[in-house]
Coordinates of C-alpha atoms in Angstrom, one line a residue:
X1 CA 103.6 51.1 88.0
X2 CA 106.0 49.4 85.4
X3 CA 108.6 51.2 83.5
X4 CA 108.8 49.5 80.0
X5 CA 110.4 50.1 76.6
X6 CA 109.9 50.2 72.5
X7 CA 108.5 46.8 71.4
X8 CA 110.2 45.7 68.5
X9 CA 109.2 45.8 64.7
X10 CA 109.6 43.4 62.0
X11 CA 108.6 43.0 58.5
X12 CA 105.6 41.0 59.8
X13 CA 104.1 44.0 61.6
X14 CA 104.4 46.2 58.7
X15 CA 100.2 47.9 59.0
X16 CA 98.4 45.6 56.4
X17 CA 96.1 47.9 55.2
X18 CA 98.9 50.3 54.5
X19 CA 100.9 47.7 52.8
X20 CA 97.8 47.0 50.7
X21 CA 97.4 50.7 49.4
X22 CA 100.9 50.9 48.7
X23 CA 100.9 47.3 46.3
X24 CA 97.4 48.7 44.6
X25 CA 99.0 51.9 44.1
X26 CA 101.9 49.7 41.8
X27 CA 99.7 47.6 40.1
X28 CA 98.1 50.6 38.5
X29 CA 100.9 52.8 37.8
X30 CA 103.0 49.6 36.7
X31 CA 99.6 48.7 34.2
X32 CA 99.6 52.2 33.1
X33 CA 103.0 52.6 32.3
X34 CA 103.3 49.1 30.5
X35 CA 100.1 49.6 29.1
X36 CA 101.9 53.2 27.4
X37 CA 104.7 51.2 26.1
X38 CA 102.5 48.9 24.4
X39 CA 100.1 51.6 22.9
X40 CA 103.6 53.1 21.8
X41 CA 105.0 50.3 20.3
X42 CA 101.6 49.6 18.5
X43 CA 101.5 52.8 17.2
X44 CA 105.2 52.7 15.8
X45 CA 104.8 49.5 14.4
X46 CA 101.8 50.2 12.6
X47 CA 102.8 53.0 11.1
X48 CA 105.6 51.1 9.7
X49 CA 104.4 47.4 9.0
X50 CA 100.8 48.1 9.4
X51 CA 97.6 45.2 10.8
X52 CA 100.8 42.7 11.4
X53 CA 101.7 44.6 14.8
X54 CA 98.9 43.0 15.8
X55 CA 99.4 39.6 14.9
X56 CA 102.6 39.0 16.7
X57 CA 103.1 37.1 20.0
X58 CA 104.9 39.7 21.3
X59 CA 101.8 42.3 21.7
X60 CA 99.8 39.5 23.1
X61 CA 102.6 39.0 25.7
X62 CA 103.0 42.7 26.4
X63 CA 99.1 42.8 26.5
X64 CA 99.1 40.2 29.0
X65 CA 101.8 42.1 31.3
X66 CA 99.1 45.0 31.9
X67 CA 96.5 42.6 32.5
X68 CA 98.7 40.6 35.5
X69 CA 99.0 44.2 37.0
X70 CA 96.0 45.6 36.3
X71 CA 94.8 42.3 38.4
X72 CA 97.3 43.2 41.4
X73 CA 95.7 46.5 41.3
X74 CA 92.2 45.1 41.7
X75 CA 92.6 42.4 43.8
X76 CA 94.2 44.8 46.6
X77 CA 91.7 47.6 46.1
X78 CA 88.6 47.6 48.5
X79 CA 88.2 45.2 51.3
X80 CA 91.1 44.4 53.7
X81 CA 93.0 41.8 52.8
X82 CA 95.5 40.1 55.1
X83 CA 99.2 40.8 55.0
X84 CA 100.1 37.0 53.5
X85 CA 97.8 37.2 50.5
X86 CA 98.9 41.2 50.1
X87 CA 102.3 40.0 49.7
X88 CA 101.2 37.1 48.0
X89 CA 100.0 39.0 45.0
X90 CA 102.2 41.9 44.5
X91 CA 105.4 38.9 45.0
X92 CA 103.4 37.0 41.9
X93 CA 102.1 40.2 39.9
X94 CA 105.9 41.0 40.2
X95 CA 107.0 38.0 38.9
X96 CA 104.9 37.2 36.1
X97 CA 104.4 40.4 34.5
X98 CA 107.9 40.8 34.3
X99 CA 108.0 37.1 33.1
X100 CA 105.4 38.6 30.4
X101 CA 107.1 41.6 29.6
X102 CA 110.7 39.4 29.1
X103 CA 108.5 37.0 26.8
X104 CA 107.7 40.1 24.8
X105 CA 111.0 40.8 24.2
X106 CA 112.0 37.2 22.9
X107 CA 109.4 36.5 20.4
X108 CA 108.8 39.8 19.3
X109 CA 110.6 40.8 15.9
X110 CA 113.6 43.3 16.6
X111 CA 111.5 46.0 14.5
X112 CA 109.1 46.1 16.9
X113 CA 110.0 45.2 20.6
X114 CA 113.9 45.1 20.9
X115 CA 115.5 44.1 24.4
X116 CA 117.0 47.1 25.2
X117 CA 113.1 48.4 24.9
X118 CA 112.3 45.5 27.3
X119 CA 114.9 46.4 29.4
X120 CA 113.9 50.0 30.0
X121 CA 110.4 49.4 31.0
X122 CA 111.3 46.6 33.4
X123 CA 113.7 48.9 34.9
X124 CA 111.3 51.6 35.1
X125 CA 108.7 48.9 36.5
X126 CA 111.1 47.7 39.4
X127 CA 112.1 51.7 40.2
X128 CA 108.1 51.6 40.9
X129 CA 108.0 49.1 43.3
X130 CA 110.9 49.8 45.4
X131 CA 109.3 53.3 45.5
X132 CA 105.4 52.6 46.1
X133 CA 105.8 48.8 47.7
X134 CA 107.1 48.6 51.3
X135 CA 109.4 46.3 51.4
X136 CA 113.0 44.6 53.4
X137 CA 116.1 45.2 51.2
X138 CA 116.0 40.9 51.4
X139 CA 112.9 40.6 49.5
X140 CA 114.1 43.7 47.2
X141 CA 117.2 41.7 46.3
X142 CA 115.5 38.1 46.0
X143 CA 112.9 39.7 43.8
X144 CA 115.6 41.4 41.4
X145 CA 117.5 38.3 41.0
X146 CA 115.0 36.0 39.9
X147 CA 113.9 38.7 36.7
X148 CA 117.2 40.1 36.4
X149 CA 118.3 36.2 35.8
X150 CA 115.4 35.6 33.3
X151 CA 116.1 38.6 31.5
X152 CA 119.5 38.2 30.6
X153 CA 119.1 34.6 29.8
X154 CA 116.4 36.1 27.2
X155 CA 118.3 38.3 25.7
X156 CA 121.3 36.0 25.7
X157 CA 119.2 33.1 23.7
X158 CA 117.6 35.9 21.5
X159 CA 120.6 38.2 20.8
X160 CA 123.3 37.1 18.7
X161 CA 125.6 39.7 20.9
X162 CA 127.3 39.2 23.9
X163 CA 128.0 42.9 24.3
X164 CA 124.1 43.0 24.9
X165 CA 123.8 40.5 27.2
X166 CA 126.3 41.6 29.2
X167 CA 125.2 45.6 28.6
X168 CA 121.8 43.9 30.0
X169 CA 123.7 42.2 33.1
X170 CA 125.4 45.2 34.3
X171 CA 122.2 47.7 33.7
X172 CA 120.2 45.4 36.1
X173 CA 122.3 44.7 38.5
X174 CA 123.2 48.7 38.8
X175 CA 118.9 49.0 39.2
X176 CA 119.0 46.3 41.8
X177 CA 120.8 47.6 43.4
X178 CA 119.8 51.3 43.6
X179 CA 116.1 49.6 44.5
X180 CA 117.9 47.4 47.7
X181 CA 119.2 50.7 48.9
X182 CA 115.7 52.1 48.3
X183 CA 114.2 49.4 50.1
X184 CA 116.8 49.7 52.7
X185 CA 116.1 53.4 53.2
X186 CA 112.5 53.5 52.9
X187 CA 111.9 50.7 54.8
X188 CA 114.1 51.7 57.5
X189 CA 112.0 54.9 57.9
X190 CA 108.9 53.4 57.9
X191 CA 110.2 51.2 60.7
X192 CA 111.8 53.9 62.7
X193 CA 108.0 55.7 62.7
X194 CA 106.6 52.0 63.7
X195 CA 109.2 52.4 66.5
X196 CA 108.2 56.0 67.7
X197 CA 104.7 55.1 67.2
X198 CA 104.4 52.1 69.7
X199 CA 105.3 52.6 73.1
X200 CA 105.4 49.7 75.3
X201 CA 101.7 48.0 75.1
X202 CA 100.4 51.6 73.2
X203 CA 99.9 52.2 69.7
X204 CA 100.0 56.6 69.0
X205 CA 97.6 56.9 66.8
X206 CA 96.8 60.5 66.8
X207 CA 98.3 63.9 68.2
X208 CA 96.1 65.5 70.0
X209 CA 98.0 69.0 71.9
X210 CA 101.3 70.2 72.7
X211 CA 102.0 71.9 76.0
X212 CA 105.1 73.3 77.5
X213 CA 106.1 70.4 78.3
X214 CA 105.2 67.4 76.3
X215 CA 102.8 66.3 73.5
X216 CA 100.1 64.2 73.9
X217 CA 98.5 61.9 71.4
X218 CA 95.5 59.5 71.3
X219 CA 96.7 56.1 71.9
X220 CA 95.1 52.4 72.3
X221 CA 96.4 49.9 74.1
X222 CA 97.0 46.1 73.1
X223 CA 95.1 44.2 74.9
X224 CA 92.7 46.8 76.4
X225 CA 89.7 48.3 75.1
X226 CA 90.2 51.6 77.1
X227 CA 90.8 54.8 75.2
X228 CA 93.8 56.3 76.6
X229 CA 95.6 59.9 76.0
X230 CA 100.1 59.3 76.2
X231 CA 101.9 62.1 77.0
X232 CA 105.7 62.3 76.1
X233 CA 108.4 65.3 76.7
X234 CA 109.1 66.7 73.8
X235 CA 112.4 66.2 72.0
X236 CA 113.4 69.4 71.8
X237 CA 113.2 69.4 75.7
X238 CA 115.3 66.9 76.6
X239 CA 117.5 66.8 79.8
X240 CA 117.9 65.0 82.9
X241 CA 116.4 67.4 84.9
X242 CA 113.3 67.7 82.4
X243 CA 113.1 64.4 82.5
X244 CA 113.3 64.4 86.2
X245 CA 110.5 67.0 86.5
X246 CA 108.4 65.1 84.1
X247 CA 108.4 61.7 85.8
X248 CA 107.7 63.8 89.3
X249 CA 104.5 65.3 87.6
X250 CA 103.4 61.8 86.9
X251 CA 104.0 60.8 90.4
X252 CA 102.5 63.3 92.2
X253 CA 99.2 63.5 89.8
X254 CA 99.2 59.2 90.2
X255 CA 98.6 60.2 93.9
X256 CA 95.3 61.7 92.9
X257 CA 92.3 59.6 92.9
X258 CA 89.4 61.8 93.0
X259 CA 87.2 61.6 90.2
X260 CA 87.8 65.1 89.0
X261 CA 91.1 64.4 88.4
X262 CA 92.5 63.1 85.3
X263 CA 93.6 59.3 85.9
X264 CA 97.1 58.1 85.3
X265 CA 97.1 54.5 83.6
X266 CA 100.7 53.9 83.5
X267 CA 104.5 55.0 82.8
X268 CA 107.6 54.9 81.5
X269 CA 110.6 55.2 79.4
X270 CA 111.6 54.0 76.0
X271 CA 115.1 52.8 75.4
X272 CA 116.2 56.4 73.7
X273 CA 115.0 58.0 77.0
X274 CA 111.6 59.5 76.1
X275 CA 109.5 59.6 79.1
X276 CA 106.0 59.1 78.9
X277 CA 102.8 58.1 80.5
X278 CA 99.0 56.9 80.0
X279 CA 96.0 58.4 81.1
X280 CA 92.5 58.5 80.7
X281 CA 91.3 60.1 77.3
X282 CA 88.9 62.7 77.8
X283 CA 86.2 63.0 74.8
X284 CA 85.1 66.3 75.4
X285 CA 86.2 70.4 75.5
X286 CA 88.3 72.6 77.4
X287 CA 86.7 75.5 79.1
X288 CA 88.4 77.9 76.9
X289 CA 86.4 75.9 74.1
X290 CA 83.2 75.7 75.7
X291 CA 84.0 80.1 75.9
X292 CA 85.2 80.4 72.4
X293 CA 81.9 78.5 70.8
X294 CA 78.6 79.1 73.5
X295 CA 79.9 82.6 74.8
X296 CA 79.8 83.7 78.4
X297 CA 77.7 80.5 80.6
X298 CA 74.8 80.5 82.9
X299 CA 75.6 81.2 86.7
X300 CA 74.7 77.9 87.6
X301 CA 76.7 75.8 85.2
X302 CA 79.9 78.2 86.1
X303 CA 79.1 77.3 89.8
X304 CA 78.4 73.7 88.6
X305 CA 81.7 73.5 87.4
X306 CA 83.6 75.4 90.3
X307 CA 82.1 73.2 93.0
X308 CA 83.8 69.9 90.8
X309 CA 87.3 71.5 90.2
X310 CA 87.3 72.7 93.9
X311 CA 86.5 69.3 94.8
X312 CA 89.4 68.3 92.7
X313 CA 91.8 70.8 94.5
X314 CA 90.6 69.7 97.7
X315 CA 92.1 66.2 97.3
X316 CA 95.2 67.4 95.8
X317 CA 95.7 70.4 98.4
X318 CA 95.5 67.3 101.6
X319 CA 98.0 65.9 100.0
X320 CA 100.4 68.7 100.0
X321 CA 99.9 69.8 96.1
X322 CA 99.1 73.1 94.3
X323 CA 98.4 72.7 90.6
X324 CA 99.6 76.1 90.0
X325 CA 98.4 76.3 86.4
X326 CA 94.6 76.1 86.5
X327 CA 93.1 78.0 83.7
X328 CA 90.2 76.7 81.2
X329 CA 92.7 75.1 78.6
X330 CA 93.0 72.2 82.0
X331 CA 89.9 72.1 82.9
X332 CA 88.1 69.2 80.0
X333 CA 84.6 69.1 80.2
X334 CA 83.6 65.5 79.4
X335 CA 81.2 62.6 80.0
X336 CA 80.9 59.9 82.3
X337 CA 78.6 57.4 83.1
X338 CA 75.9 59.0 81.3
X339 CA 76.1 62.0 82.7
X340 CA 77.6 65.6 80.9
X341 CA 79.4 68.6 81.9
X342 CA 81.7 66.2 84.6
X343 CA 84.8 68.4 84.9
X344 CA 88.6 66.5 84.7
X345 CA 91.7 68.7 86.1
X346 CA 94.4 68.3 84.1
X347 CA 98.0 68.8 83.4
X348 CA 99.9 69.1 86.4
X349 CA 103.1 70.2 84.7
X350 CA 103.8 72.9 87.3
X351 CA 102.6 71.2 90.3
X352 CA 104.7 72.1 93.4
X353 CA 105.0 70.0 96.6
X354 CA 103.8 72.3 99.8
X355 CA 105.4 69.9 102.0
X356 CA 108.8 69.7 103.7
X357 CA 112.0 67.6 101.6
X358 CA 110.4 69.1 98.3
X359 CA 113.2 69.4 96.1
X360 CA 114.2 73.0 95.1
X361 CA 115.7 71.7 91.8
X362 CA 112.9 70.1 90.7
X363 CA 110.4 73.6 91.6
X364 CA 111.7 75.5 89.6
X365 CA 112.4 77.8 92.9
X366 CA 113.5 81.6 91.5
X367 CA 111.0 81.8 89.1
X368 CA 107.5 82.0 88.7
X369 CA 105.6 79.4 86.5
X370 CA 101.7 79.6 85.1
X371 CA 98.9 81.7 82.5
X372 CA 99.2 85.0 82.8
X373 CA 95.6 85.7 83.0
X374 CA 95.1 83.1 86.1
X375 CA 98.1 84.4 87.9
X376 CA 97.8 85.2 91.6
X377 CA 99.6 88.5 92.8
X378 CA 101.9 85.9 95.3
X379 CA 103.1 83.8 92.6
X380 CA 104.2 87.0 90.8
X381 CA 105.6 89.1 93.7
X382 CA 107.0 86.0 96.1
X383 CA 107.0 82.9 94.6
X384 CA 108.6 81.1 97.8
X385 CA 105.2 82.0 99.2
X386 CA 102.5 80.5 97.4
X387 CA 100.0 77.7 98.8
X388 CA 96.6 76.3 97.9
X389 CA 95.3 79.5 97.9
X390 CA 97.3 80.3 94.9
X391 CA 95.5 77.9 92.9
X392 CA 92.2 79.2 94.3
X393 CA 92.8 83.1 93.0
X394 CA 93.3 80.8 89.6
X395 CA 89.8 79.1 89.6
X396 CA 88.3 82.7 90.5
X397 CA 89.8 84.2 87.4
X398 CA 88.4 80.7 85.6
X399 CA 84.8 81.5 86.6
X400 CA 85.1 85.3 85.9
X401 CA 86.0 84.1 82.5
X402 CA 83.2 81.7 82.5
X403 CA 81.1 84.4 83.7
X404 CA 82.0 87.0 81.1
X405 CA 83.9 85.3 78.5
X406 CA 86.8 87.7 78.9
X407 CA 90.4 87.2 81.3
X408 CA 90.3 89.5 84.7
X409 CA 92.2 91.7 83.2
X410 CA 93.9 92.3 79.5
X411 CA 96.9 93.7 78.5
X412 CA 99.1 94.0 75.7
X413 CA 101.8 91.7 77.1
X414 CA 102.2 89.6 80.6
X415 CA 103.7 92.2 82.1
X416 CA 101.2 94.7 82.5
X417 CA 98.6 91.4 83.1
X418 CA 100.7 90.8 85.6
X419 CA 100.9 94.3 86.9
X420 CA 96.9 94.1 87.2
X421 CA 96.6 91.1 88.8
X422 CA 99.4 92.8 91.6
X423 CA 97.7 96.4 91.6
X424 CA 94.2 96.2 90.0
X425 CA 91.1 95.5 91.8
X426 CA 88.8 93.4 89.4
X427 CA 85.3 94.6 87.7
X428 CA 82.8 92.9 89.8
X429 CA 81.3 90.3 86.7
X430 CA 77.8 91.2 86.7
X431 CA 79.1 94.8 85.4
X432 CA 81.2 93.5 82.2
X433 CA 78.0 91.0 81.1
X434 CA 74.4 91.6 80.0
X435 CA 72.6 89.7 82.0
X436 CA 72.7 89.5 86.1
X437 CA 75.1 87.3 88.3
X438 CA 73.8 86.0 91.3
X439 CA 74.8 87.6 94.2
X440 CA 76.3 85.2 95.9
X441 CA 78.5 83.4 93.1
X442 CA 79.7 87.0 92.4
X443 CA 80.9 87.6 96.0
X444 CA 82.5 84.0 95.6
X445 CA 84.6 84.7 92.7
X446 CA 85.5 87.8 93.5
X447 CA 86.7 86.9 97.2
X448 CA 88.3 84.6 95.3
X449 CA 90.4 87.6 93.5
X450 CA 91.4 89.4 96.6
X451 CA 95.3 90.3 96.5
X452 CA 95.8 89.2 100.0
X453 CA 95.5 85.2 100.2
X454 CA 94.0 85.7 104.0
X455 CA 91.2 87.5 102.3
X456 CA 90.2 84.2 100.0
X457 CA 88.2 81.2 101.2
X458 CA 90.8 79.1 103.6
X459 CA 91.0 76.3 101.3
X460 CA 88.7 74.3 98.5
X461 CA 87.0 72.4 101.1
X462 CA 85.8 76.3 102.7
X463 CA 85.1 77.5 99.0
X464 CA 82.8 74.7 98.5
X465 CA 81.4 74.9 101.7
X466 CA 80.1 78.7 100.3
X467 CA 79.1 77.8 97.5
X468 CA 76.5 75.2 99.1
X469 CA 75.5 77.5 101.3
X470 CA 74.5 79.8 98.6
X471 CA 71.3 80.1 96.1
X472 CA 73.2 79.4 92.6
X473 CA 74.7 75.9 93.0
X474 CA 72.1 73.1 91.9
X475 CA 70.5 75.1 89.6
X476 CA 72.3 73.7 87.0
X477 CA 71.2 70.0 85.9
X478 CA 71.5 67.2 83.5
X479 CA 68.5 68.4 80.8
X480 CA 70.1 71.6 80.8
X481 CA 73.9 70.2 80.0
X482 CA 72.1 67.3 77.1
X483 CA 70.7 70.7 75.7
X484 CA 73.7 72.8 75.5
X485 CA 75.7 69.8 74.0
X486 CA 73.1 69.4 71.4
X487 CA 72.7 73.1 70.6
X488 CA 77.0 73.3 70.5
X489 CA 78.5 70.0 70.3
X490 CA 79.1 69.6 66.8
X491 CA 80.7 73.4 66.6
X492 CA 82.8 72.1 69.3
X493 CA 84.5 68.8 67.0
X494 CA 85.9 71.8 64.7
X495 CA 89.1 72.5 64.8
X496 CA 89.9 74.8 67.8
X497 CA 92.4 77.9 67.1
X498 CA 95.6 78.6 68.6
X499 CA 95.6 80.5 71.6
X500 CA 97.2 84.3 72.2
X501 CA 100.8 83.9 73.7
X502 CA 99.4 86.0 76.7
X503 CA 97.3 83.0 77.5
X504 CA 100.0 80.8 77.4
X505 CA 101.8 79.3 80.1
X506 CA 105.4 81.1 81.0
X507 CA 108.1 81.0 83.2
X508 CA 109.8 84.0 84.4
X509 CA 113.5 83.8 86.4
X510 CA 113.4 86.0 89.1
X511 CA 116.9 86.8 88.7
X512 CA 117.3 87.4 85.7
X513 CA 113.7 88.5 84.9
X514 CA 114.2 86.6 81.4
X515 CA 111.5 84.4 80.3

């Protein structure tokens, strides 16, 4: 995998269609506010001189100023235009409206359209732009020289002053440059979110989650049509030895290739030392989703869905990992190749290394790590001590949710969860739902539950090996998952609510006992 950095922006790569909202957005605030000085100026000059306000050159000119951006608001409205004849217009509409509005100014009689008058409203027009129009401080400064020059050579040919023209001068030069800085600033910051928004060959488009450790958002690549998830540490976490953990997460889960594992596309860092990788997007639901919206599941689909995880855990536990976080929110039901309800383990933010040379520092040795409500008695009592069958207590308490659509055990905080999970034996499943649970997923999960690991299935490759052997698993088919998506799916798009802080991951120092 390649390590790569923040490409860089330019004015160029300013988003077009952006760019043309923003100019549309000018041309009718700059026609409506031109078109109020005119109606103004009418008004007061009829009152006084009457029918002749109409007659003059002047309104004719100031009429055609809200025509010129009443035409930069139409011609940038609608369709997508590209960036050249975007800037094209709203360079132009600039220009000669302001040309217009000068003009206005120099033929009109001083009772009705002084310069000072003129001035005003051009200066309120170019505040406008710098405000609405994206633009480089350059082009800000280009733009204000060529009407600031036109202006004061108006009001210098038509003024018989000097004071005024040289009031005029120092008026717009003081607005241009307020709008460089403008420019400056606010295309600065729309540059530095270009910047945090494009990460190597991705584009964020989207956030999507936030975990303990990082934030993911929906991304596209480049040149590839692949939807992809990125995953970044969060700012607010930074440190080497975050940052060390997090690149060692994406490692270890790149080492997983089983199709019931989440896919790692690439990695890196950016130049400011966010870390970050791609994977596969999932289009789909958690299993605490699936819960929340369709209620405790069938047998058979909860069996379904443990045979795939296990399968999952059974690649990652011959390779000397433990997930040590499974719980529904990392378990994404999507589909692939046609075919729904395929199960993707994800987030292995507190993945742990079983074998020898795993580094300490990087473990989080002396504390424990995980969900409350998926926590094995081991990882709570002697955390040195946990194995794969740590992470198979964990899918137990999954399917018991699954099964019932309630945790093992409640509590009003994690520590008396916890104290269940150490002390309390669970409530078989088929006693907390309505309807039955086959006998032999029920002795399944629940063997799953026992306190002492010896007492669990050996490993994933043993649970599966039970649950074939057993009556439930196959029951569950691909007409039966198209109905349930149809029945739930577009409940499922809603938003989904926040989850209680019991069921959210924690880590607990075992020397200090301080979360």
């Amino acid at each position: 995998m390649r390590t790569t950095g923040l490409s860089s922006t330019s004015g160029s790569r300013t988003d077009s269609n952006f760019l043309q909202r923003r100019v549309a957005h000018f041309g009718l605030v700059a026609a409506a506010l031109f078109a109020f000085v005119l109606v103004m100026l009418v008004v007061l000059g009829a009152g006084r001189h009457g029918s002749a306000v109409f007659k003059q050159p002047a309104t004719l000119f100031l009429l055609l100023a809200v025509l010129i951006f009443t035409a930069v608001w139409a011609f940038t409205r609608g369709d997508t235009r590209s960036f050249r004849f975007v800037r094209g217009i709203e360079g132009w509409g600039l220009i000669l409206g302001s040309a217009a509005l000068i003009a206005t100014g120099a033929f009109g009689p001083r009772a009705f359209f002084s310069e000072s008058m003129i001035t005003l409203a051009l200066i309120e027009g170019f505040f406008a732009r710098s405000i609405f129009v994206p633009s480089t401080a350059r082009r800000t400064l280009g733009l204000g020289i060529a009407i600031g020059s036109a202006l004061v050579v108006s009001v210098h040919l038509s003024s018989s002053t000097i004071i005024l023209t040289a009031s005029t001068a120092v008026w717009w030069t003081v607005t241009t440059t307020i709008c460089v800085a403008a420019s400056r600033v606010i295309y600065g910051l729309r540059k530095q979110i270009d910047d945090a928004e494009q990460l190597g060959q991705y584009t964020l488009e989207e956030k999507l989650g936030e975990g303990a450790m990082g934030v993911v958002y929906r991304a596209r690549h480049a040149m590839l049509a692949r939807p992809t998830a990125v995953k970044l540490l969060m700012p607010e976490k930074f440190g080497e030895a975050n940052l060390a953990r997090f690149e060692r997460e994406v490692q270890l889960t790149a080492q997983l290739t089983h199709p019931h594992t989440v896919t790692i596309f690439d990695y890196g860092r950016t130049p400011d030392g966010v870390f970050y990788y791609a994977m596969e997007l999932l289009e789909g639901a958690a299993l605490d989703r699936i819960i929340e919206v369709g209620g405790p599941q069938e047998p058979a689909r909860v069996a379904y869905i443990m045979d795939q995880v296990a399968a999952a855990l059974s690649e990652a536990h011959s390779k000397g990992l433990i997930h040590r976080d499974i719980k529904p929110a990392n378990i994404i039901l999507t589909q692939q190749g046609g075919e729904p309800d395929v199960a993707k383990v994800v987030d292995f933010g507190l993945v742990k290394s079983i074998r020898d040379g795993d580094d300490p520092n990087l473990s989080t040795t002396g504390a424990i790590a995980g969900t409350p409500y998926y926590m094995a008695p081991e990882s709570i009592l002697a955390y040195q001590e946990i194995d794969a069958r740590t992470d198979l207590y964990a899918l137990g308490a999954v399917c018991y949710f699954m099964l019932t659509g309630e945790p093992v055990f409640k509590g009003k905080d994690a520590g008396e969860i916890c104290t269940h999970h150490v002390h309390t034996e669970p409530i078989p499943p088929s006693k907390r739902r309505e309807r039955p649970v086959p006998a032999d997923l029920e002795s399944l999960v629940l063997a799953c539950l026992r306190k002492d690991p010896d007492q669990r299935p050996a490993s994933a490759g043993h649970l599966r090996a039970r649950l074939w052997a057993g009556t439930t698993l196959g029951k569950w088919n691909t007409d039966r998952a198209r109905r349930w998506w149809r029945e739930y799916g577009d409940e499922i798009k809603l938003r989904t609510t926040v989850p209680e802080a019991a069921g959210q991951t924690i880590s607990i120092d075992l020397k200090t006992h301080k979360r």
